[in-house]
Tab-separated table of C-alpha atoms in Angstrom:
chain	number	residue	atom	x	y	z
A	1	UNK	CA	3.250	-18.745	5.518
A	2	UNK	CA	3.632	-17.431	1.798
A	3	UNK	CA	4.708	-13.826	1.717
A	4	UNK	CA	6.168	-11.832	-1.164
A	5	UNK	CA	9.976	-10.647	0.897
A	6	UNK	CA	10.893	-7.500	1.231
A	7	UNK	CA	7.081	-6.091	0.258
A	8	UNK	CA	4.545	-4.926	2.553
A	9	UNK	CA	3.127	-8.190	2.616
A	10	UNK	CA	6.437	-9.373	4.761
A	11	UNK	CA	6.469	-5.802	6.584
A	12	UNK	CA	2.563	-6.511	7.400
A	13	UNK	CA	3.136	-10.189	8.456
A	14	UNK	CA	6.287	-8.999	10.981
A	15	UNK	CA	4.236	-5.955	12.509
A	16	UNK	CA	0.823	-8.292	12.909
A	17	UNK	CA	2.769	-11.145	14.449
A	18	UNK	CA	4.284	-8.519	16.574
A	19	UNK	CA	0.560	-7.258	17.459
A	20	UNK	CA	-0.556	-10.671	18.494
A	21	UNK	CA	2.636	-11.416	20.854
A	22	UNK	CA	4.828	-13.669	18.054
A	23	UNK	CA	7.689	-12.843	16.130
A	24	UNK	CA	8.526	-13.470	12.690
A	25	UNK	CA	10.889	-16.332	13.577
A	26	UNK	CA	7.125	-18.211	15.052
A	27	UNK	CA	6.423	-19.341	10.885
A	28	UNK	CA	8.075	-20.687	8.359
A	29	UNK	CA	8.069	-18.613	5.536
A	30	UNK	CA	7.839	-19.541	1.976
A	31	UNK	CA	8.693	-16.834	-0.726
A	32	UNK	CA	6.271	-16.474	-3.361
A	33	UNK	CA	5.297	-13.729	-5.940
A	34	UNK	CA	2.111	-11.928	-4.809
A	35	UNK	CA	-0.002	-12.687	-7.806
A	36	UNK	CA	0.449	-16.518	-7.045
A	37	UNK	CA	-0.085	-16.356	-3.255
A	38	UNK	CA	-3.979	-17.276	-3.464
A	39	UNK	CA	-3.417	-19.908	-5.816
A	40	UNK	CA	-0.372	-21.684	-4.036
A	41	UNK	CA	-2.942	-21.546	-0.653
A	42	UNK	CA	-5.456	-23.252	-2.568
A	43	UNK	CA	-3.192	-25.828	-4.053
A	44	UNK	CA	-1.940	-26.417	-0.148
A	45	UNK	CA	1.507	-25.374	-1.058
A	46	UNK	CA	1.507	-23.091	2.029
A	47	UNK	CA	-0.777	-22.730	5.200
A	48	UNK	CA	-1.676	-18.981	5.067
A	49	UNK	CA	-1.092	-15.763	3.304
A	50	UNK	CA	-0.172	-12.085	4.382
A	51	UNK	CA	-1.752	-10.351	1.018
A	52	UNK	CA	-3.433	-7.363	0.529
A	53	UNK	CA	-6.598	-6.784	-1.924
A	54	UNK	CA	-7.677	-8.109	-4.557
A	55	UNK	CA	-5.943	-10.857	-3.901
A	56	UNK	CA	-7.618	-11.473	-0.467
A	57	UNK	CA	-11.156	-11.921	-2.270
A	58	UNK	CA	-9.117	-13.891	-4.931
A	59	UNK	CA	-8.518	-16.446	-2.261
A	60	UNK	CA	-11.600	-16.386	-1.317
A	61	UNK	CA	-12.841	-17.151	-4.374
A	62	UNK	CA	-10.288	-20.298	-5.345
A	63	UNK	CA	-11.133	-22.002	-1.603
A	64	UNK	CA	-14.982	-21.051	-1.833
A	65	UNK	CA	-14.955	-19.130	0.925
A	66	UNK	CA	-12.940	-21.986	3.092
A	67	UNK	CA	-10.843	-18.883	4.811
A	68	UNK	CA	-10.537	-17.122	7.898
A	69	UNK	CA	-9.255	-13.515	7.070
A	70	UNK	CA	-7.354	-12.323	9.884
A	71	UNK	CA	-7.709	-8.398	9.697
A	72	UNK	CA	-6.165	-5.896	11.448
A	73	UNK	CA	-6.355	-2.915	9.198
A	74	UNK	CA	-5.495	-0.725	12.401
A	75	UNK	CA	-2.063	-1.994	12.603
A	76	UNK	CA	-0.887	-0.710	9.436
A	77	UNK	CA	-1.893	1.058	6.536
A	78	UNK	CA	-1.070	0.788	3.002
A	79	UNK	CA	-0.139	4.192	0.795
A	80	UNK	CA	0.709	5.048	-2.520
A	81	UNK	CA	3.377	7.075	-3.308
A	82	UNK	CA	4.853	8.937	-5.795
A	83	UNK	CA	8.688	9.736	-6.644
A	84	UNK	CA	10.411	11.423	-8.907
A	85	UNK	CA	14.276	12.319	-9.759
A	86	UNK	CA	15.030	15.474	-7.415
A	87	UNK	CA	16.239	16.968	-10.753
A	88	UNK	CA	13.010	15.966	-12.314
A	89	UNK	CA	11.313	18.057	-10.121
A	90	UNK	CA	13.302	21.154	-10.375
A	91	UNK	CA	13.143	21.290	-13.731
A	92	UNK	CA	9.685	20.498	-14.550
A	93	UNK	CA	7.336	21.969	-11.113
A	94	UNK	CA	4.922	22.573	-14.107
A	95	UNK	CA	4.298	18.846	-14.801
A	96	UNK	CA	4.405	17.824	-11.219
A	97	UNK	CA	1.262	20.439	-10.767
A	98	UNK	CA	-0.687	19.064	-13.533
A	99	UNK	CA	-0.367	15.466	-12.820
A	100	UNK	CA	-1.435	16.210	-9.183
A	101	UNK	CA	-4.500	17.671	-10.736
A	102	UNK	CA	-5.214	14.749	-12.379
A	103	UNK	CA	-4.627	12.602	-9.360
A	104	UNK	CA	-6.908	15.402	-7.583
A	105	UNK	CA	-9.376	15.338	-10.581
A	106	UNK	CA	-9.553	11.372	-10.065
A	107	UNK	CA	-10.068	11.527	-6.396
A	108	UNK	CA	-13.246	13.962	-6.806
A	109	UNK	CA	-15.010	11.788	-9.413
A	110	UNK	CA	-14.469	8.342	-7.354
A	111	UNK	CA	-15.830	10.290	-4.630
A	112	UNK	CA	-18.746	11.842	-6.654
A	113	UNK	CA	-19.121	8.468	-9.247
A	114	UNK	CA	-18.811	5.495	-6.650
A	115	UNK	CA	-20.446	2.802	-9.259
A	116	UNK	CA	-18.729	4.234	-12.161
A	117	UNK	CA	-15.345	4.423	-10.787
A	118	UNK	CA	-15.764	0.248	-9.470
A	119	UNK	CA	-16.520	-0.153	-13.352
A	120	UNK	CA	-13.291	1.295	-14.471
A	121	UNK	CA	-11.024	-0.172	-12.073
A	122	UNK	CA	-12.819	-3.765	-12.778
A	123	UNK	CA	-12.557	-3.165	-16.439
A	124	UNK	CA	-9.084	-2.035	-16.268
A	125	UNK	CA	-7.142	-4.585	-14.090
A	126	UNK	CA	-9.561	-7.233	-15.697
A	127	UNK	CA	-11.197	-7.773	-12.136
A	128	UNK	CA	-14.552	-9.263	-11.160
A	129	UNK	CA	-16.870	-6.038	-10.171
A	130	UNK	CA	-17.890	-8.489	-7.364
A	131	UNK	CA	-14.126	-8.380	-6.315
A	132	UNK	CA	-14.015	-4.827	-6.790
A	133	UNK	CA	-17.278	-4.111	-4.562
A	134	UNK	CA	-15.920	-6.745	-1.648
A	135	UNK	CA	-12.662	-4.763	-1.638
A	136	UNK	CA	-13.983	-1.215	-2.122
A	137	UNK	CA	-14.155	-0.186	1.650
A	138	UNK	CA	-10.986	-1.401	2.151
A	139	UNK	CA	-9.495	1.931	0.421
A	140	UNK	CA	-9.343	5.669	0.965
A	141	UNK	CA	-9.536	7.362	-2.151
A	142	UNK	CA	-7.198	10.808	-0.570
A	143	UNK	CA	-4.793	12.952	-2.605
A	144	UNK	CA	-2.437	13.652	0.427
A	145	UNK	CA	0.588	14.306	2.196
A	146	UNK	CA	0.359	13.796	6.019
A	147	UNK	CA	2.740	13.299	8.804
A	148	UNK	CA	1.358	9.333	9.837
A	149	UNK	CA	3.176	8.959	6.443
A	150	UNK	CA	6.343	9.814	7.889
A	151	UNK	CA	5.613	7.926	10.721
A	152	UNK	CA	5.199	4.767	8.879
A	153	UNK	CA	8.211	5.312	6.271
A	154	UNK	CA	9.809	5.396	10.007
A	155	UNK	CA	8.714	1.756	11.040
A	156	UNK	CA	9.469	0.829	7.625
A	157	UNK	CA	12.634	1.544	7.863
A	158	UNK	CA	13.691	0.595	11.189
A	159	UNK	CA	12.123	-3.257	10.144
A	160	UNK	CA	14.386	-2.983	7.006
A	161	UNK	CA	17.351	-2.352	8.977
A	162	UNK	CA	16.691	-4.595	11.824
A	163	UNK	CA	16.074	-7.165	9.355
A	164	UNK	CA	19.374	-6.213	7.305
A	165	UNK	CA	17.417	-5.179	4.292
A	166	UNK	CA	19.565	-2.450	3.427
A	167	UNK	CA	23.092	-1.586	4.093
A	168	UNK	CA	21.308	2.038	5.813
A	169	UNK	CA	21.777	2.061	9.286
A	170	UNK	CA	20.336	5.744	11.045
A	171	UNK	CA	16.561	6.693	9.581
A	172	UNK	CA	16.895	9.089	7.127
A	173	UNK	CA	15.090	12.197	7.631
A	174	UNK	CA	12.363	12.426	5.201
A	175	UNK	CA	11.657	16.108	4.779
A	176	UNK	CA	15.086	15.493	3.012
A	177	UNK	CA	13.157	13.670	0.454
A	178	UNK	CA	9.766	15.760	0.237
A	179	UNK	CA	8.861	17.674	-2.749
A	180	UNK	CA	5.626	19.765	-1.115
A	181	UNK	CA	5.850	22.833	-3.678
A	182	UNK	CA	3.269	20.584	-6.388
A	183	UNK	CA	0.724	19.439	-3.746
A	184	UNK	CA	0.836	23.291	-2.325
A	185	UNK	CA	-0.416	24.296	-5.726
A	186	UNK	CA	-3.009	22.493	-6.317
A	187	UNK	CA	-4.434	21.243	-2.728
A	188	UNK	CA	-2.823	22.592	0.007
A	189	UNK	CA	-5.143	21.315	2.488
A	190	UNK	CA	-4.320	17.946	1.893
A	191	UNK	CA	-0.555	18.390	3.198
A	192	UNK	CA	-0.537	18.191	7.552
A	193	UNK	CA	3.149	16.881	7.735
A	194	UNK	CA	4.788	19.485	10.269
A	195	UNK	CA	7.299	21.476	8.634
């Protein structure tokens, strides 16, 4: 099984083996680095993948469509996050709220500009549009801050530590970590953690 350690292809791969009654200790894992993992399955190097888009529809591409995709999209579900210094964000609110607008900003027009937006993520990670289309409904497009988040940096960390990851051994609390003063400003809708 190629996985990238210590990503969320290896946290995916533990929690869906989990889902379907195995453990991780069921495969043989084989290290590789994401952007390789379609091309390694191709080459028979490894059996299967845990990968996330667009590398899925990058090994479908390479084998022809000569996969089974396993999906399970319910059992996890992948975020992006942003962090700054705690210091950075004391001394500069200001530029927090402005780059949140532009996140915000982005988030309207991908809703509002579907085709357009496919164009400038294809043209900008140098992506097939076909690639970009097969993938699309895979993502949520959401400027937010919600409390499943802190309910899956919870499972994240409890797999990190029961897989000795870290040297951390209690969760942290997360609201410890939080900077909601930004996100207020410019959408407070969007945040539904419970303070």
């Amino acid at each position: 099984m190629g996985v990238n350690r210590e990503t969320s292809s290896h946290f995916y791969l533990g929690v869906y083996l989990i889902h379907n009654n195995m453990s991780i200790s069921d495969v043989e894992m084989v290290h590789t680095k994401t952007v390789d993992l379609p091309a390694a399955l191709k080459n028979n190097e490894i059996d299967a993948i845990s990968v996330w888009q667009p590398y899925t529809q990058e090994a479908e591409r390479l084998l022809q469509g000569n996969v089974i995709i396993l999906p399970q999209p319910e059992i996890y579900r992948t975020t992006f996050d942003l962090a700054v210094m705690k210091s950075f964000a004391k001394d500069h609110p200001e530029i927090l709220v402005k780059l949140l607008r532009a996140i915000n900003k982005a988030d309207v027009f991908i809703k509002d500009n579907k085709e357009k937006a496919q164009e400038i993520i294809a043209e900008t990670f140098k992506l097939d549009k076909d690639i970009v289309l097969a993938a699309w409904n895979d993502f949520v497009f959401d400027l937010s801050l919600d409390q499943s988040l802190l309910v899956s940096w919870d499972e994240i960390a409890r797999w990190a530590i029961k897989n000795k990851l870290t040297d951390i051994k209690e969760l942290p609390n997360y609201l410890n970590f939080i900077y909601m003063d930004a996100l207020d400003a410019v959408n407070s809708e969007s945040i539904t953690i419970i303070r």
